[in-house]
GROMACS .gro file of C-alpha atoms in nm:
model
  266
    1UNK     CA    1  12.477   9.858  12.828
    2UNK     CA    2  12.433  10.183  12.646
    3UNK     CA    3  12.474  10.531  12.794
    4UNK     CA    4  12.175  10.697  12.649
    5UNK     CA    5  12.254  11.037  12.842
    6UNK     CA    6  12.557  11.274  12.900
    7UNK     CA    7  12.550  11.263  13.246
    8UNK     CA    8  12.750  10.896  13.346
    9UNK     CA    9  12.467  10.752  13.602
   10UNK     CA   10  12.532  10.399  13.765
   11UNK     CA   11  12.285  10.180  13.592
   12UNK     CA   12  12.076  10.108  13.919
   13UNK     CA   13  11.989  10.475  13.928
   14UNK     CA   14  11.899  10.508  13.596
   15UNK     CA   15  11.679  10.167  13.537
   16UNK     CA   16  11.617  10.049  13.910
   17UNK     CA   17  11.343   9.726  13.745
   18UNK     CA   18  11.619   9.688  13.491
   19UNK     CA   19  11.416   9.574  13.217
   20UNK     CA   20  11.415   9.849  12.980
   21UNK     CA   21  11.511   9.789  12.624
   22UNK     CA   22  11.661  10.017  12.422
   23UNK     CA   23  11.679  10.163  12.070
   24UNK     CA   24  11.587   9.991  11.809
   25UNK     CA   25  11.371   9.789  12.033
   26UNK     CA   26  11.054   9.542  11.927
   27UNK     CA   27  10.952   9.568  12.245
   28UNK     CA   28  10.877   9.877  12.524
   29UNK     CA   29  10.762  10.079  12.230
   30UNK     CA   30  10.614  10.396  12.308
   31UNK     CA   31  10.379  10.571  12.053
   32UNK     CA   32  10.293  10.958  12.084
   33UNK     CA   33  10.062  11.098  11.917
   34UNK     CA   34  10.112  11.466  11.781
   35UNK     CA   35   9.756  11.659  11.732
   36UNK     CA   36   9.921  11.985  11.559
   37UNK     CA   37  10.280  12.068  11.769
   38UNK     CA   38  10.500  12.340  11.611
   39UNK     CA   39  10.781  12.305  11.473
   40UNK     CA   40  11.015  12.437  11.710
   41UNK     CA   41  10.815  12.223  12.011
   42UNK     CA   42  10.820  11.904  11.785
   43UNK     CA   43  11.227  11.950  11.779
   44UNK     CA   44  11.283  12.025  12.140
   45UNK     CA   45  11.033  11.724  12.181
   46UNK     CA   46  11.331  11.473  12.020
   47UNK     CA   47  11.616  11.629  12.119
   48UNK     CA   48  11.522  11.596  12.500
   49UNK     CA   49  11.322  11.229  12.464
   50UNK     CA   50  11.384  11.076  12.096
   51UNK     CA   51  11.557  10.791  12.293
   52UNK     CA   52  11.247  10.696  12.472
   53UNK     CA   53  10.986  10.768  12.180
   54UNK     CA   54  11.007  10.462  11.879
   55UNK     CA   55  10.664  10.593  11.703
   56UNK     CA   56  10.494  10.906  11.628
   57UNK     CA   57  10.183  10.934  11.503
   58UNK     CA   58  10.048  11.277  11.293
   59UNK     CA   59   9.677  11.247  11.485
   60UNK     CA   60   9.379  11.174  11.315
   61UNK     CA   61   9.367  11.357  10.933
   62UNK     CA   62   9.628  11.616  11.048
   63UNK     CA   63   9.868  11.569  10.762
   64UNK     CA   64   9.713  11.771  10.518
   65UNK     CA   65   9.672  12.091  10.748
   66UNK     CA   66  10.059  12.112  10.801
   67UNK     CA   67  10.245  12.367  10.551
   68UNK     CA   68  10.471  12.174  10.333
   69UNK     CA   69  10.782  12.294  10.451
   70UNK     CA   70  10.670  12.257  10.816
   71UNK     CA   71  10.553  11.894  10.731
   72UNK     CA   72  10.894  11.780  10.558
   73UNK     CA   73  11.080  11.921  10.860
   74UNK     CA   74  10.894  11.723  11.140
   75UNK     CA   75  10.910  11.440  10.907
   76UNK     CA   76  11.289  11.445  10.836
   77UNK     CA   77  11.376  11.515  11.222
   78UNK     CA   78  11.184  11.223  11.354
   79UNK     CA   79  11.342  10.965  11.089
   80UNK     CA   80  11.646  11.182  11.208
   81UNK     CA   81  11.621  11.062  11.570
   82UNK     CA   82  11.527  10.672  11.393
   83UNK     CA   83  11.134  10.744  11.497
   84UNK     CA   84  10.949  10.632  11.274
   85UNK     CA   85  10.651  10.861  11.173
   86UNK     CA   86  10.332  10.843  11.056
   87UNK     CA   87   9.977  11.023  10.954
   88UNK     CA   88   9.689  10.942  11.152
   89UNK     CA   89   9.479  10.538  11.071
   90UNK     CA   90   9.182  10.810  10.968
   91UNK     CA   91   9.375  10.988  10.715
   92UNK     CA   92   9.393  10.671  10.534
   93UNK     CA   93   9.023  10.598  10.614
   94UNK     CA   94   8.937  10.914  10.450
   95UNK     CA   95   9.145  10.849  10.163
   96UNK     CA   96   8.901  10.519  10.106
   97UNK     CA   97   8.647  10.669  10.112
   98UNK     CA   98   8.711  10.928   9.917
   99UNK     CA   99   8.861  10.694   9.675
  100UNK     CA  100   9.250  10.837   9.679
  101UNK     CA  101   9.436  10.565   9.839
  102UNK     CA  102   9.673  10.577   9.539
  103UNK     CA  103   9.690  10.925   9.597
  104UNK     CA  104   9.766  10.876   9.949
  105UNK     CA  105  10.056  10.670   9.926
  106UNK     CA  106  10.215  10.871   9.610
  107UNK     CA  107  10.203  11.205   9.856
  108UNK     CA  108  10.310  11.008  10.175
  109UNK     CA  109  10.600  10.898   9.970
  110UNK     CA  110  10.694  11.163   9.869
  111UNK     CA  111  10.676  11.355  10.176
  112UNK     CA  112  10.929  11.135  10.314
  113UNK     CA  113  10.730  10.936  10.558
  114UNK     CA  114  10.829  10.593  10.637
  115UNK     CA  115  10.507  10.460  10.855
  116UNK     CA  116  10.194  10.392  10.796
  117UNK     CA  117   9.850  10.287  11.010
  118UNK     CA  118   9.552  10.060  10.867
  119UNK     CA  119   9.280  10.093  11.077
  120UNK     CA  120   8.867  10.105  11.016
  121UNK     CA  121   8.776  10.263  11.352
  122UNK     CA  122   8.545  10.453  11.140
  123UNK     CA  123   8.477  10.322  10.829
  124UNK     CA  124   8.417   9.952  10.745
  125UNK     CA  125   8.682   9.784  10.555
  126UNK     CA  126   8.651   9.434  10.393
  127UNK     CA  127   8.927   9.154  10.516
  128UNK     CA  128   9.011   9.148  10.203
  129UNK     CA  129   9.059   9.537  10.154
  130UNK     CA  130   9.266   9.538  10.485
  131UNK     CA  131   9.544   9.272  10.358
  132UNK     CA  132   9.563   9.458  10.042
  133UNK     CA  133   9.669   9.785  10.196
  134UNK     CA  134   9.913   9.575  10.438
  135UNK     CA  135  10.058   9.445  10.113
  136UNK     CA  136  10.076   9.753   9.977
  137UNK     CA  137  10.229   9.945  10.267
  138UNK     CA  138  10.522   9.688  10.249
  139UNK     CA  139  10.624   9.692   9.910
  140UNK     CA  140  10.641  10.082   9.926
  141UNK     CA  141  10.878   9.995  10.221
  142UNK     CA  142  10.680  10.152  10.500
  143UNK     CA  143  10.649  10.009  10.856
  144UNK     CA  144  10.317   9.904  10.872
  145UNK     CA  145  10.111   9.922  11.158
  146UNK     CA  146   9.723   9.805  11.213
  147UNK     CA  147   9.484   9.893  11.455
  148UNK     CA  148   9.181   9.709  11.591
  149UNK     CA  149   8.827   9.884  11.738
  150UNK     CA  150   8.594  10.165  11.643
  151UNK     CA  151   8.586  10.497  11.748
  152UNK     CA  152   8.245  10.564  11.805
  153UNK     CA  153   8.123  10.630  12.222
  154UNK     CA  154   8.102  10.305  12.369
  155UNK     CA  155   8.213  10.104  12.103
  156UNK     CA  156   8.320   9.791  12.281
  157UNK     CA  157   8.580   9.493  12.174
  158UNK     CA  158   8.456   9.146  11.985
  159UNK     CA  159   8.738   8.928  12.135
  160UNK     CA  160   8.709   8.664  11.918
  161UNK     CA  161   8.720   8.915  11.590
  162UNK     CA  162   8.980   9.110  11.801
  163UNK     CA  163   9.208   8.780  11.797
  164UNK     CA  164   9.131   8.669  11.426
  165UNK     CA  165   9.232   9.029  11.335
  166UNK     CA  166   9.556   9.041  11.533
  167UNK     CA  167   9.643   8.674  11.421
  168UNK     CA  168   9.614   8.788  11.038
  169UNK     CA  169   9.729   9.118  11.059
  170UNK     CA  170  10.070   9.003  11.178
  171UNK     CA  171  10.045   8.746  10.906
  172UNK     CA  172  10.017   8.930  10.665
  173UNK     CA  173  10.343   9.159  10.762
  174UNK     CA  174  10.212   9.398  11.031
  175UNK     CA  175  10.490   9.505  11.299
  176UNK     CA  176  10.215   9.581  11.555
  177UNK     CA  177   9.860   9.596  11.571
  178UNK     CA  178   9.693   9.846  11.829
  179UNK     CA  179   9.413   9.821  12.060
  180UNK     CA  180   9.213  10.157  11.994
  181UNK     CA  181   9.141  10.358  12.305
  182UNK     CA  182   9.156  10.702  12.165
  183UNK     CA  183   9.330  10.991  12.274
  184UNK     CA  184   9.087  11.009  12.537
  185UNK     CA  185   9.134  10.681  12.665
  186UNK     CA  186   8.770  10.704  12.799
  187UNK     CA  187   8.431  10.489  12.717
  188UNK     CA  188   8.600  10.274  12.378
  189UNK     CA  189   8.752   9.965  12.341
  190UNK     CA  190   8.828   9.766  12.650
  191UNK     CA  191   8.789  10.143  12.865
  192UNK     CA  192   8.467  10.197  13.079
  193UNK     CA  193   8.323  10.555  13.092
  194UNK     CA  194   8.585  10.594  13.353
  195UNK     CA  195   8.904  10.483  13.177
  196UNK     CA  196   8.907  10.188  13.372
  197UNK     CA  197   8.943   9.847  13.246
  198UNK     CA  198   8.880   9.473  13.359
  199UNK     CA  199   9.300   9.310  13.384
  200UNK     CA  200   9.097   9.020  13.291
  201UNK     CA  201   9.013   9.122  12.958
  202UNK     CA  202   9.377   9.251  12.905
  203UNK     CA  203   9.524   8.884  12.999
  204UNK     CA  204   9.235   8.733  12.777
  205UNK     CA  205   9.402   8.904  12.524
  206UNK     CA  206   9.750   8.817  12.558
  207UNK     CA  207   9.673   8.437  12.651
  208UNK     CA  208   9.469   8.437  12.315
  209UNK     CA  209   9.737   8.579  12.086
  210UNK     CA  210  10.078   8.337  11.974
  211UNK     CA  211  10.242   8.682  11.972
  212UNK     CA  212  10.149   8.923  12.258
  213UNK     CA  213  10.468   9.116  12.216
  214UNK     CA  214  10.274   9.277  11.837
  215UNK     CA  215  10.007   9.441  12.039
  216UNK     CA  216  10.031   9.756  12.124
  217UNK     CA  217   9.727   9.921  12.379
  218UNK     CA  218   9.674  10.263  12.310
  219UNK     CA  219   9.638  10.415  12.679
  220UNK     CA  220   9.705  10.772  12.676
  221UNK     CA  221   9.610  10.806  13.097
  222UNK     CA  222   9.862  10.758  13.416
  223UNK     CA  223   9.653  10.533  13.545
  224UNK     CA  224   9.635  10.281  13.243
  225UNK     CA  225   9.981  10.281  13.161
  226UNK     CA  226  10.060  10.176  13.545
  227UNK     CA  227   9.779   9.893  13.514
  228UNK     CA  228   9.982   9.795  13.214
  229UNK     CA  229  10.298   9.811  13.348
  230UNK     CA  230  10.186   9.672  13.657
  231UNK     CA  231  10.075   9.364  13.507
  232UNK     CA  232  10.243   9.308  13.155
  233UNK     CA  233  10.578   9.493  13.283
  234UNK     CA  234  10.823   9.752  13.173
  235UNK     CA  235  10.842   9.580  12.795
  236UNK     CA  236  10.463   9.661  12.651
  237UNK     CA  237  10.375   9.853  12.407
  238UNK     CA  238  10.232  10.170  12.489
  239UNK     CA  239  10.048  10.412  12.242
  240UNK     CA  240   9.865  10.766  12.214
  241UNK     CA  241  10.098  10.892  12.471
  242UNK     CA  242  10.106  11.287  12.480
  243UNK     CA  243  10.379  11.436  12.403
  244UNK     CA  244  10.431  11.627  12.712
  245UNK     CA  245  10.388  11.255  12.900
  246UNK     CA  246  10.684  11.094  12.792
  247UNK     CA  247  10.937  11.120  13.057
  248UNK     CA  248  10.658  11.076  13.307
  249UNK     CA  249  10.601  10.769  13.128
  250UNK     CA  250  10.995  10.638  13.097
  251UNK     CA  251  10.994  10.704  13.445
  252UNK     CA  252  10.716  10.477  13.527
  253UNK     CA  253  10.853  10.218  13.284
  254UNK     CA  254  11.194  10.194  13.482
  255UNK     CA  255  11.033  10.251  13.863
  256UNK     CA  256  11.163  10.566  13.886
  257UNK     CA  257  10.793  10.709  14.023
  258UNK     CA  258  10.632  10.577  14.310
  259UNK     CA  259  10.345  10.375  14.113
  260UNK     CA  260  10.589  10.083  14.008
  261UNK     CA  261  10.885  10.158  14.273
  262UNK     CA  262  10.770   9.804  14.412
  263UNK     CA  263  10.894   9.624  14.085
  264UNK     CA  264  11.221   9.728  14.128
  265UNK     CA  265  11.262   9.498  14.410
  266UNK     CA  266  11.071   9.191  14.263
   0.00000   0.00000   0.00000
């Protein structure tokens, strides 16, 4: 098993559910999303959690705010600590709709990133249109990731368009496709006003998909990521965590907090 710290811990102690994956791992993936960290923060970020973070995600239409310099760096230390890192699904929506999308990819390129998210949580984008940019993503030689669900208030899920979408997306070469629940986690997608959500319509999900290890749910509260790993276990894919979340999140992943010590002795 790997030693993924200094400090020589007997495995028990470190993983007590002992179902953690490690690095590179297709499943357990943990997605955090960075709404404008510095520099210095960002690196401090990796070098205390890179093993526990697989994706990270430039929020929203960040990208272009960054200083170049700034943006390069954060770039080249993720892909340094094999994260793979990428702007926001609405910088590409804006770059539809503003009619850049070659644009887009030239600069993202170029900048050195090597991910990529196709979403329409606020535009509308044909079937068609979405399978093109897939494509497209994958023979620049970016990881490609999708995401399902608007972004407007209240905006709820269309399961059986939620299941077409995942079955095609992964189809047509996506690694994962994501559940949208914001960064608030509150009133969109499958989450009431209260950031609560039905385990029934999580397990209607999985049941309905032939590959319920590609989803990733974007649940950026405590409480949803326990209900998750509660009921799907240790190995889903989490996404929109905050950055200062992540241990708090590993820990609850390997039942090192008291929310999912129980599963350690299942």
């Amino acid at each position: 098993m790997r030693i993924i710290t200094d400090i020589d811990w007997v495995q028990k102690l470190k993983d007590p559910i002992g179902k953690r994956t490690y690095k590179p791992r297709n499943t357990g993936i943990t997605m955090v999303i960075d709404k404008g960290m510095g520099l210095l923060a960002f690196e401090d970020l990796l070098n205390t959690t890179s093993e526990y973070i697989d994706i990270i995600k430039l929020g929203f239409g960040t990208s272009p705010l960054y200083p170049k310099q700034v943006l390069e760096n954060k770039i080249g230390l993720a892909k340094k600590h094999n994260i793979t890192i990428t702007p926001g699904g609405t910088f590409l929506e804006v770059a539809i709709s503003q009619n850049c999308v070659n644009s887009y990819f030239k600069m993202i390129k170029s900048l050195g990133f090597n991910g990529i998210e196709v979403s329409d949580g606020t535009i509308e984008l044909s079937r068609q249109f979405r399978d093109d940019l897939i494509k497209f993503g994958l023979e620049e030689g970016l990881n490609v990731f999708t995401e399902y669900g608007k972004k407007i208030k209240g905006a709820k899920i269309n399961f059986n368009e939620l299941i077409h979408t995942v079955h095609q997306d992964i189809e047509k070469g996506a690694s994962l496709v994501t559940i949208e629940g914001r960064e608030s986690g509150v009133e969109v997608g499958i989450f009431d006003e209260h950031g609560e959500c039905d385990k029934d319509d999580i397990f209607q999900i999985i049941n309905s998909v032939s590959q319920p290890e590609k989803i990733m749910w974007e649940a950026p509260l405590k409480s949803q990521q326990i209900l998750f790993i509660n009921n799907l276990g240790p190995k889903v894919n989490l996404g929109n965590i905050s950055p200062g979340e992540v241990f708090a999140l590993e820990s609850i992943r390997r039942g090192l907090r008291s929310d999912t010590f129980h599963l350690a002795n299942k």
